[in-house]
Coordinates of C-alpha atoms in Angstrom, one line a residue:
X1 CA 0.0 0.0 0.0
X2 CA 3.2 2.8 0.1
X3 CA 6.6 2.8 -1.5
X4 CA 8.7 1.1 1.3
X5 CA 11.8 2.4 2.5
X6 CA 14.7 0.9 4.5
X7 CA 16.5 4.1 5.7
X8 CA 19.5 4.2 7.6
X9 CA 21.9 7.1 8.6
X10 CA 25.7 7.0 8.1
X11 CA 28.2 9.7 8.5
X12 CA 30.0 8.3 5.4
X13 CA 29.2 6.2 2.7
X14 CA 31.2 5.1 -0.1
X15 CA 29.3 5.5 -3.5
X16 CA 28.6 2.2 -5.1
X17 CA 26.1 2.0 -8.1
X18 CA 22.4 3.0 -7.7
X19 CA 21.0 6.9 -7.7
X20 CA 22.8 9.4 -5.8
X21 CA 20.7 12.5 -4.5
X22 CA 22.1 15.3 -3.7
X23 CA 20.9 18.6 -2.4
X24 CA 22.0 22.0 -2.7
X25 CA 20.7 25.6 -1.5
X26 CA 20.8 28.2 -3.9
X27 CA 23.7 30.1 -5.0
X28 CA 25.9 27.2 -3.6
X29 CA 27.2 23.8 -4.6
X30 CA 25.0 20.6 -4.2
X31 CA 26.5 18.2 -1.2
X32 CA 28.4 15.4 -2.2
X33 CA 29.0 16.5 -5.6
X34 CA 33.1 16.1 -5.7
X35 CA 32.7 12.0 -4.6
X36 CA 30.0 11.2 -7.2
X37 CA 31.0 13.5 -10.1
X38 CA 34.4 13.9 -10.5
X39 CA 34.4 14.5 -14.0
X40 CA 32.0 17.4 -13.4
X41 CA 28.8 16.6 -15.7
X42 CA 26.5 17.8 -13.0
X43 CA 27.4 21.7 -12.9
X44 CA 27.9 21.2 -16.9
X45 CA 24.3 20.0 -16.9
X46 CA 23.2 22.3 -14.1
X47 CA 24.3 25.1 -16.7
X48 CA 22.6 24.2 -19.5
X49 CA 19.4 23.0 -17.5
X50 CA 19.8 26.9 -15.9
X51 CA 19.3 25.1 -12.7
X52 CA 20.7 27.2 -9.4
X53 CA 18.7 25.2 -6.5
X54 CA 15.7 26.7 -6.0
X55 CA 13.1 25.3 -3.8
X56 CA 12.1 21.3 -4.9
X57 CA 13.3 21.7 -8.0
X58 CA 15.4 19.5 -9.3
X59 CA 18.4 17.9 -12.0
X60 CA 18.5 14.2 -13.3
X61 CA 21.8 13.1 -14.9
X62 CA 22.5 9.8 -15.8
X63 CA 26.1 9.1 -15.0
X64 CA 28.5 8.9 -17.3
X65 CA 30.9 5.5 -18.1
X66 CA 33.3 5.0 -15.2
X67 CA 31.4 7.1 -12.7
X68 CA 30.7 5.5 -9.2
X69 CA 27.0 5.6 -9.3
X70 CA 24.6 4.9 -12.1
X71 CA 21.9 8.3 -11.4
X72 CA 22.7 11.6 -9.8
X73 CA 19.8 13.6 -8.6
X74 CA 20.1 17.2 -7.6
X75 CA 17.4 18.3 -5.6
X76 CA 17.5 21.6 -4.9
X77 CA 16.5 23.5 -1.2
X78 CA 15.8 27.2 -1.7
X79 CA 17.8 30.0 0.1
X80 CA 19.2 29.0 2.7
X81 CA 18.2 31.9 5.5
X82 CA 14.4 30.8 4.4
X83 CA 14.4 27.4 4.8
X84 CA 11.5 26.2 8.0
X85 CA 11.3 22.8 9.3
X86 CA 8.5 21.4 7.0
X87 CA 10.8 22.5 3.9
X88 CA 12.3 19.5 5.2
X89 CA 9.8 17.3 4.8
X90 CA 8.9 18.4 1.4
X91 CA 12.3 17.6 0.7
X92 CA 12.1 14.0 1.9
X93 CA 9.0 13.7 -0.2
X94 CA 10.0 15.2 -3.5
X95 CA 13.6 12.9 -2.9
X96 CA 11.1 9.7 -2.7
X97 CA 9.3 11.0 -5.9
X98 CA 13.2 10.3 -7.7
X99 CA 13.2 7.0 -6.4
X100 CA 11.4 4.7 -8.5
X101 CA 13.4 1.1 -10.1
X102 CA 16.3 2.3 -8.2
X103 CA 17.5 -0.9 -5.9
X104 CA 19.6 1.8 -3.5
X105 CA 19.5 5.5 -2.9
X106 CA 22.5 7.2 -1.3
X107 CA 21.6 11.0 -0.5
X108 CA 23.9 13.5 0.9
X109 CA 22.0 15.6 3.1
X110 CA 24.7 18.4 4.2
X111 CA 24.4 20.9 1.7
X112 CA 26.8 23.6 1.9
X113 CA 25.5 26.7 3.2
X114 CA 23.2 25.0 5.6
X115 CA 23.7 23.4 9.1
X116 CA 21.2 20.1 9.4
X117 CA 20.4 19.1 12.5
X118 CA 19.2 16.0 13.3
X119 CA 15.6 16.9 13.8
X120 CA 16.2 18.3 9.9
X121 CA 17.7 14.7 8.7
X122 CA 14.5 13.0 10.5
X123 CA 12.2 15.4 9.2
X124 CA 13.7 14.5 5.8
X125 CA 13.1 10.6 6.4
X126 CA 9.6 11.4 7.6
X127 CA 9.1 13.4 4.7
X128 CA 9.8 10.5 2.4
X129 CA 7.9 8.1 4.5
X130 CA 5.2 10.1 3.6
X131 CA 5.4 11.2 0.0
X132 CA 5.6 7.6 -0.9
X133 CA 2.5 6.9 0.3
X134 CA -0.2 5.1 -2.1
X135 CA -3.5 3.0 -1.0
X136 CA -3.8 0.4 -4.3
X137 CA -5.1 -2.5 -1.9
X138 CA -8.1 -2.9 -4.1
X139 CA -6.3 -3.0 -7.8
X140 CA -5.8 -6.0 -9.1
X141 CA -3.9 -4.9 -12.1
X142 CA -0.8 -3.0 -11.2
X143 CA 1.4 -0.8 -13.7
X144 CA 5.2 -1.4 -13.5
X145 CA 5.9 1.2 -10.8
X146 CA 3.1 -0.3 -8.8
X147 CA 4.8 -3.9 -8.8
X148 CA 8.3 -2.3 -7.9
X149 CA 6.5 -0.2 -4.9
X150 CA 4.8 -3.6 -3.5
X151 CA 7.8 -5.3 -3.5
X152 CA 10.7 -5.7 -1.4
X153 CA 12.1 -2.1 0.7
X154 CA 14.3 0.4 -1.4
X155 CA 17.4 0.9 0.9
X156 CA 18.1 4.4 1.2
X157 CA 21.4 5.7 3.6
X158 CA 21.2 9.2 4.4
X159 CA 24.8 10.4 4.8
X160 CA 24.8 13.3 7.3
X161 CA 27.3 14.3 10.1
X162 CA 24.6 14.3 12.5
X163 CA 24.1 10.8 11.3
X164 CA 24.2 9.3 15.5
X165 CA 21.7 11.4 16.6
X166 CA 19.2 11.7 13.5
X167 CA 18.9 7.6 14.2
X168 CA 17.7 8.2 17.7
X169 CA 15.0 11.0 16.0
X170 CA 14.1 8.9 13.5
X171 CA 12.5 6.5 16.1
X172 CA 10.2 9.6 16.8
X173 CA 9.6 9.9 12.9
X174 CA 9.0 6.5 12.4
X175 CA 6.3 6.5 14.7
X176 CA 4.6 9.8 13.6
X177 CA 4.6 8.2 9.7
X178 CA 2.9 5.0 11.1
X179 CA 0.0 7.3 12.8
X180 CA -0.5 9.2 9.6
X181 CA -0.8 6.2 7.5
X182 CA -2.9 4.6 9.9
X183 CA -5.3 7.7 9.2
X184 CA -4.9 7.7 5.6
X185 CA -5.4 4.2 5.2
X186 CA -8.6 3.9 7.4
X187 CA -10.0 7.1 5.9
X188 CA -9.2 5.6 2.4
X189 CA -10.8 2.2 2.9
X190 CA -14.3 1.4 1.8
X191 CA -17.5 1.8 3.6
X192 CA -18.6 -1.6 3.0
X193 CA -15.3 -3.1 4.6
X194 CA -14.7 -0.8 7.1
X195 CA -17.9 -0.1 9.4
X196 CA -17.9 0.8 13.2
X197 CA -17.0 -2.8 14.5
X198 CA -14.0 -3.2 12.1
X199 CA -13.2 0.4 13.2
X200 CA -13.2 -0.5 16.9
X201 CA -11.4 -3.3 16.5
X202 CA -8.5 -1.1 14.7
X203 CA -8.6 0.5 17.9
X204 CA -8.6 -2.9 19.8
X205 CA -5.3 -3.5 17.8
X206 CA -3.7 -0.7 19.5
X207 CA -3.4 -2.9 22.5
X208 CA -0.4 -4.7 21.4
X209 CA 1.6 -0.9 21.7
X210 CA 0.1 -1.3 25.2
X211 CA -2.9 1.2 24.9
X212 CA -5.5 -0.1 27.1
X213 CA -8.6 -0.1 25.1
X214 CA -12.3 -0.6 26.0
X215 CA -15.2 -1.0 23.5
X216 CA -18.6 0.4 24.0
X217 CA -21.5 -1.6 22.4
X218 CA -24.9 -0.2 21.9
X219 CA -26.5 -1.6 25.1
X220 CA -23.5 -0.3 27.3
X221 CA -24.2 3.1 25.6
X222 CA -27.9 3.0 26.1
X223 CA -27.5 2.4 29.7
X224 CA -25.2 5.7 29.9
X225 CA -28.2 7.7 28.1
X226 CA -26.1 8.1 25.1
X227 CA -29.5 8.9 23.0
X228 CA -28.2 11.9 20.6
X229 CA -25.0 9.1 19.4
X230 CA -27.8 6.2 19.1
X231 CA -30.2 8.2 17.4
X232 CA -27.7 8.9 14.6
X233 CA -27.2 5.2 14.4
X234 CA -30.5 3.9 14.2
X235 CA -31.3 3.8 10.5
X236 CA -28.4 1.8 10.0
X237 CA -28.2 -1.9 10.4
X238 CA -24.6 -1.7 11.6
X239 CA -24.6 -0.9 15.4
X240 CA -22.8 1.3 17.0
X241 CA -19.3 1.5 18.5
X242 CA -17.6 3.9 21.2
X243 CA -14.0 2.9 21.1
X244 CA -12.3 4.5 24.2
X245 CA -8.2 4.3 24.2
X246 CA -5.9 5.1 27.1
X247 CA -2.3 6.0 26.9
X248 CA -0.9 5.3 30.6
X249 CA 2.7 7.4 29.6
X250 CA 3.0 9.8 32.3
X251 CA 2.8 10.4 36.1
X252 CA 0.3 8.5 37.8
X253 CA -1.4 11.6 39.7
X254 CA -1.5 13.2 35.9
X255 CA -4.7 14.2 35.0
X256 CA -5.0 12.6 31.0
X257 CA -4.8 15.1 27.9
X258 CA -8.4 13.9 25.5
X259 CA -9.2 13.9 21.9
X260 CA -12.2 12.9 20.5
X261 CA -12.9 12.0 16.9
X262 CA -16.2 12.0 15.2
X263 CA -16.8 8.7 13.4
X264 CA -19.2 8.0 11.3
X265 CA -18.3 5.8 8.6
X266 CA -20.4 6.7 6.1
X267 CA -22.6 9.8 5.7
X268 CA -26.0 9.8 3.3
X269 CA -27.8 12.5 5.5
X270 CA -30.2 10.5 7.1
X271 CA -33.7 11.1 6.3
X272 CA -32.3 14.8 4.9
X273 CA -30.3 12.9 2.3
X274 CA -27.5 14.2 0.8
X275 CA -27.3 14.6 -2.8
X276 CA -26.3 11.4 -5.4
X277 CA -23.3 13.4 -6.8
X278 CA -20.2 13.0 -4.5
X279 CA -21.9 11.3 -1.7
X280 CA -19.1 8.5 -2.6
X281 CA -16.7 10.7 -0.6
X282 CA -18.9 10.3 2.7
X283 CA -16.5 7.4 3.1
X284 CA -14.3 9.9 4.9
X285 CA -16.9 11.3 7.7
X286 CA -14.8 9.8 9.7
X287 CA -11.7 11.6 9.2
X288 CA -12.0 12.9 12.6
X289 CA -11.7 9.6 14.2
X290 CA -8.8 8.4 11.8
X291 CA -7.1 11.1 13.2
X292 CA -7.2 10.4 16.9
X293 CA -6.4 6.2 16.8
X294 CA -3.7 7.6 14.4
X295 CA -2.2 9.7 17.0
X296 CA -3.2 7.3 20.0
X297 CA -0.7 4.8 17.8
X298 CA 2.0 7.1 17.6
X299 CA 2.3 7.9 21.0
X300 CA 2.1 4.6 22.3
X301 CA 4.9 3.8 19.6
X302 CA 7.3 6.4 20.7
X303 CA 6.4 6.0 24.4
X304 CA 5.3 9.7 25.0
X305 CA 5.4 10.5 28.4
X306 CA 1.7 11.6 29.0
X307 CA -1.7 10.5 29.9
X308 CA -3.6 10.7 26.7
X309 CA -7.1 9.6 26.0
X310 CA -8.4 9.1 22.9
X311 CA -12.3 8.8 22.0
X312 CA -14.0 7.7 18.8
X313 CA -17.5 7.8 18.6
X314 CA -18.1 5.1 15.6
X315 CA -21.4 5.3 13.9
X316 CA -23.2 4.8 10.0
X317 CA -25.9 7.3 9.3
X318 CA -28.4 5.6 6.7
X319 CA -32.2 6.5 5.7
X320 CA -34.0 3.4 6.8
X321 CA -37.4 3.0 8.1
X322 CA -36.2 3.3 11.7
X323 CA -33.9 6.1 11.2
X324 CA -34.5 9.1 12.7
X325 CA -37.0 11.9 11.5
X326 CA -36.5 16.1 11.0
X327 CA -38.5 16.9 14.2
X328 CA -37.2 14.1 16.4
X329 CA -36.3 15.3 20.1
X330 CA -33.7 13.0 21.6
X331 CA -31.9 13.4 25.3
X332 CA -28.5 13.3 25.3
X333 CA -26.3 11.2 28.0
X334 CA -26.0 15.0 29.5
X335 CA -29.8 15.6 30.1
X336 CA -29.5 18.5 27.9
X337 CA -32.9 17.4 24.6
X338 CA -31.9 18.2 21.6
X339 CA -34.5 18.9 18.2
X340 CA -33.3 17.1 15.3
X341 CA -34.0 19.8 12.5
X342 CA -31.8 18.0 9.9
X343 CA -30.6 14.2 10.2
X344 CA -27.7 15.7 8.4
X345 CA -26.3 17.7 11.0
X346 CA -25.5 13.9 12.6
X347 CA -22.0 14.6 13.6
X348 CA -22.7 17.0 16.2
X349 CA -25.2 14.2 18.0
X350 CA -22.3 11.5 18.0
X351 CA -20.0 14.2 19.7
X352 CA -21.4 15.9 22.5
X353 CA -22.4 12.6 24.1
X354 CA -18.6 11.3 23.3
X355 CA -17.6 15.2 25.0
X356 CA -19.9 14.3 27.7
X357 CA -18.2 10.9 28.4
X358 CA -15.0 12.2 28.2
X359 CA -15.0 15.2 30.6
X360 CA -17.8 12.7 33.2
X361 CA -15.3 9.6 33.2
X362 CA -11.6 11.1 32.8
X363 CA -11.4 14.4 34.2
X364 CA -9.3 15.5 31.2
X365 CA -7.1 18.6 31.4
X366 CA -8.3 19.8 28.4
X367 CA -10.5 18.4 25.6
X368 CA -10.0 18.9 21.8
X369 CA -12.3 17.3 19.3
X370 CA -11.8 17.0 15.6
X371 CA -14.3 16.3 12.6
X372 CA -14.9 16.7 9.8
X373 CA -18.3 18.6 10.7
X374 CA -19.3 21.2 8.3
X375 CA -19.0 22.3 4.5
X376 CA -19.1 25.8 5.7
X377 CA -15.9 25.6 7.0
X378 CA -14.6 25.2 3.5
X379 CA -16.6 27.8 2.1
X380 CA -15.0 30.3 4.6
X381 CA -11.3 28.2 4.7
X382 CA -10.9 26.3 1.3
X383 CA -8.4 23.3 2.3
X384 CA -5.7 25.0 3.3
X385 CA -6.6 25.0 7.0
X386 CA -8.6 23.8 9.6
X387 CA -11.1 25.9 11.6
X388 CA -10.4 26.4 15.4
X389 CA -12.8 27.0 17.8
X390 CA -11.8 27.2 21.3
X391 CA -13.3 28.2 24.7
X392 CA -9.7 28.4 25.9
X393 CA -7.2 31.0 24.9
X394 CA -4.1 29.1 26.1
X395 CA -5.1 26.0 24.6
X396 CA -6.4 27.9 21.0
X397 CA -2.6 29.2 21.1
X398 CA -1.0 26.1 21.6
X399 CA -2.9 24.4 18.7
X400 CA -2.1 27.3 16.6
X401 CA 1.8 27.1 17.1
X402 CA 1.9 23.4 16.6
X403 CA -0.2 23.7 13.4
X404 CA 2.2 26.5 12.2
X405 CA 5.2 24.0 13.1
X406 CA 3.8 21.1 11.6
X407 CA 1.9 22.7 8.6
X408 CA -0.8 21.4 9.4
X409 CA -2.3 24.6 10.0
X410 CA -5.6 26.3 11.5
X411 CA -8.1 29.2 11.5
X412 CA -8.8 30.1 14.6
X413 CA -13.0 31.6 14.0
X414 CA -15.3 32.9 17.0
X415 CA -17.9 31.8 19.7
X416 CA -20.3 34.1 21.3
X417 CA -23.5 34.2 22.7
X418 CA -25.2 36.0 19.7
X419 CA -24.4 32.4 17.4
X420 CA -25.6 31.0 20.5
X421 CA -28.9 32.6 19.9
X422 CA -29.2 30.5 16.7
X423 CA -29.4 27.2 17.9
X424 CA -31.9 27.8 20.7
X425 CA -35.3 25.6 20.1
X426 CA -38.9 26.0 20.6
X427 CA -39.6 22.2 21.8
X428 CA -36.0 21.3 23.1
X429 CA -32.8 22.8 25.2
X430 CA -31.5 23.0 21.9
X431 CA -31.7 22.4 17.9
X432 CA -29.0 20.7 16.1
X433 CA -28.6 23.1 13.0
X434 CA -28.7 27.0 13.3
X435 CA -29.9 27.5 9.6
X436 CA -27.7 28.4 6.8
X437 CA -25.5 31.5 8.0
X438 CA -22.5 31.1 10.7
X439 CA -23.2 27.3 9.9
X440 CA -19.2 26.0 11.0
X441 CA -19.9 28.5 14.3
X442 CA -23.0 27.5 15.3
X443 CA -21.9 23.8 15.0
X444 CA -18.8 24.8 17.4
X445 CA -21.9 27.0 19.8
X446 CA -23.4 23.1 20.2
X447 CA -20.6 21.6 21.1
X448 CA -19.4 24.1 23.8
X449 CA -22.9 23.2 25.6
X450 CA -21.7 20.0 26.2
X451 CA -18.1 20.7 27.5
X452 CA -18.8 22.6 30.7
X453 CA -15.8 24.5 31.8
X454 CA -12.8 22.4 31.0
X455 CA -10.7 23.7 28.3
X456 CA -11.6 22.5 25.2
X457 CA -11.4 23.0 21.1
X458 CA -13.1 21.8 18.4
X459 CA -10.9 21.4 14.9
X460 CA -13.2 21.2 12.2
X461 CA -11.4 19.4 9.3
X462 CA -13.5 19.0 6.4
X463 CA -11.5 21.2 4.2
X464 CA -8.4 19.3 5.5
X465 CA -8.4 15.5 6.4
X466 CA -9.7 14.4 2.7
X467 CA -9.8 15.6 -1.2
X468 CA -7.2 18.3 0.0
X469 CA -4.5 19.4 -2.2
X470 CA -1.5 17.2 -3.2
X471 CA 1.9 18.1 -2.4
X472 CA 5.5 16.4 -1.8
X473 CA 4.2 14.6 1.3
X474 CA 0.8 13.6 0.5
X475 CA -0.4 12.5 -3.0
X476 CA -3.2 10.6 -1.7
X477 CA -6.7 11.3 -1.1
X478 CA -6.8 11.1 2.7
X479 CA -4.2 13.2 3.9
X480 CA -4.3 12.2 7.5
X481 CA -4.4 15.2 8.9
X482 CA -3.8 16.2 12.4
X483 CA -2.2 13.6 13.8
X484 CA 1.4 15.2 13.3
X485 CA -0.5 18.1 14.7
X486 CA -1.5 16.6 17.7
X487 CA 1.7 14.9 18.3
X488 CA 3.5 18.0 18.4
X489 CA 1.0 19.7 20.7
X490 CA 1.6 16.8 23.1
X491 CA 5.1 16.6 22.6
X492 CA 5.6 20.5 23.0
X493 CA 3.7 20.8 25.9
X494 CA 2.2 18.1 27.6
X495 CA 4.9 15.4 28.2
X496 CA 7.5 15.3 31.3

């Protein structure tokens, strides 16, 4: 399902045959270039290609008789004083875009001009890791490139002189690329295969990482008043999960970290069905949840040192003759009835009795729930980020700066009680829609009844975790979204 790599790290490596990469910021000379080249067709090439290093471009040259490698790849880094930690990345993933038949890659990472740290060299790795990427589980015919990528690893060596300590933050990286795939492939997978049981067993498999895991079944949920989550649930003639993970990292007096993932499998609207064209993409309603078991893996895989909880409320919302109607009133596990006014506006209902849960049972320091809840959040953010609501200004921050680290970024939009206002009912506490305007905000206003006063955000990542633009890390259509996000939120803040 990806281009596999074997990578290692060496602070030498003597060429020998395969594709050499090489990288060079502009206005210098590529890394590496004097041991690979020494007849100098790369900067002859590099002169009549007019190519000076600018930012993922790159120079192919097949080597000439008697030279020690068979391909040399220039891949070029941009100016040097710009250069952030995701160009890093991108640079790992437009590297693993050169390597296709190739049986070895040897890339020189130090570029003159630049100091690479090791985070930079694992970034790079991670970066490759990802841009790889492909989900062709269900083709049955596969083009040549497709045979080479199902076959055995590509080794790669990464010469750098901070070879010794990139190894160590490569374990991190590795981790972080097995979350992300985990999301990509569970938000790329078929509804018909992948429902809310086989989703909560996926989370049951985390248990071998040693993240203790307890499924919810419908009865155990009904008994908790879970009625908003069920109601969702009932046209559908797959029942309901709650998957509930725990990450027992940190200090046992720690009070846990929680996210929360909205899960619903596949989306037709309900009663208020969606329309025929693109409902095929409903697939990835669950984005939200994707997210969260792939974080919950990766911390349990790099052995972060925190409490973490992770929640996925698992559901399939279908039109049957037992589903619920426009007009329904339901109670939620908080007490709090709510007016169904559209069956469509289902997400909301599985989350605020997962919220509820959450804050009730585990006393979380803060909450943040992702989901991918509303199209108005792409109409007001495209795909480029992810809106941010957040009742907390510390925590709102936080997300921010590990979203502009990661580049995974988000929009942080308002709350207030006038969007409030809009959701009030005539029969109910509350209606689940506030009409057409404010439509990402109001969903956020429903939530925040539901989360008391412990800190909390809601990421809404429609725009984001699915159909988003391709780039050097990501050429699939699930992109995985915020679990590098959330890893570095937890890794910045909440561990040790």
């Amino acid at each position: 399902m990806a281009f596999r790599f074997d990578i290692g790290f060496a602070k030498t490596a003597r060429a020998s045959g395969g594709l050499a990469i090489l990288l060079q910021v502009a206005g210098a000379q590529a890394a590496g270039l004097g041991e690979v080249d020494p007849e100098g067709v790369v900067a002859r090439a590099a002169g009549v290609a007019k190519f000076t290093g600018k930012a993922l471009k790159s120079l192919d040259v097949l080597a000439p008789h008697g030279a020690p490698v068979d391909r040399i790849v220039v891949l070029g880094l941009g100016e040097a004083e710009k250069l952030a930690a995701h160009d890093w990345l991108k640079a790992g993933g437009a590297a693993a875009a050169k390597i296709s038949r190739a049986e070895k890659a040897t890339i020189h990472l130090d570029a003159p001009g630049v100091t690479v740290t090791a985070k930079n060299a694992a970034d790079f790795a991670l970066g490759m890791q990802l841009g790889a990427y492909s989900f062709d589980l269900y083709k049955t015919k596969k083009s040549d490139d497709d045979e080479v990528k199902s076959g055995k690893a590509v080794k790669v060596t990464i010469v750098t002189a901070t070879a010794t300590a990139a190894r160590k933050a490569n374990d991190i990286s590795d981790a972080v690329a097995e979350g992300v795939i985990l999301a990509r492939n569970l938000v790329n997978e078929p509804a018909n295969v992948l429902g809310p049981v086989e989703f909560a067993d996926k989370a049951r498999a985390l248990e071998k990482l040693g993240v203790e895991v307890d499924i919810l079944t419908e009865r155990e949920m009904k008994k908790l008043g879970m009625a908003a989550l069920l109601g969702v649930a009932q046209g559908s003639v797959r029942p309901p999960r709650l998957a509930v993970m725990h990450w027992k990292g940190g200090k046992e007096k720690d009070r846990p970290v929680a996210f929360i993932g909205k899960g619903v499998v596949f989306d037709t609207g309900g009663i208020s069905i969606k329309p025929a064209a693109g409902m095929e993409d409903m697939k990835g309603d669950m984005g939200g949840a994707a997210a969260v078991i792939g974080l919950m893996h990766t911390l349990a895989a790099r052995k972060a040192k925190a409490n973490v909880v992770g929640i996925l409320g698992l559901v399939e919302n279908m039109p049957d003759g037992n589903a619920q109607r426009p007009g329904d009133i339901v109670r939620s596990m908080s007490g709090q009835t709510i007016e169904v006014i559209n069956t469509d506006a289902e997400g909301r209902l599985v989350l605020c009795d997962a919220l509820w849960y959450c804050n009730e049972t585990f006393k979380p320091q803060f909450m943040v729930n992702l989901a991918t809840l509303t199209g108005a959040i792409m109409v007001a953010l495209g795909s480029h980020h992810a809106g941010l609501f957040s009742n907390d200004d510390t925590l709102a921050a936080r997300l921010t700066a590990a979203g502009l680290a990661t580049n995974e970024r988000l929009w942080r939009m308002p709350l207030g009680r006038e969007y409030d206002k809009m959701i009030d009912s005539k029969f109910a506490d509350m209606k689940n829609t506030g009409g057409r305007y404010a439509g990402s905000i109001t969903a956020a206003q429903f939530l925040q009844r539901f989360v008391k006063d412990t800190p909390w955000a809601h990421l809404d990542i429609a725009g984001t975790a699915m159909g988003s633009p391709t780039d050097e890390i990501n050429q699939s259509w699930a992109s995985g979204f915020g679990v590098r996000l959330l890893d570095e939120l937890v890794r910045a803040h909440y561990e040790g």
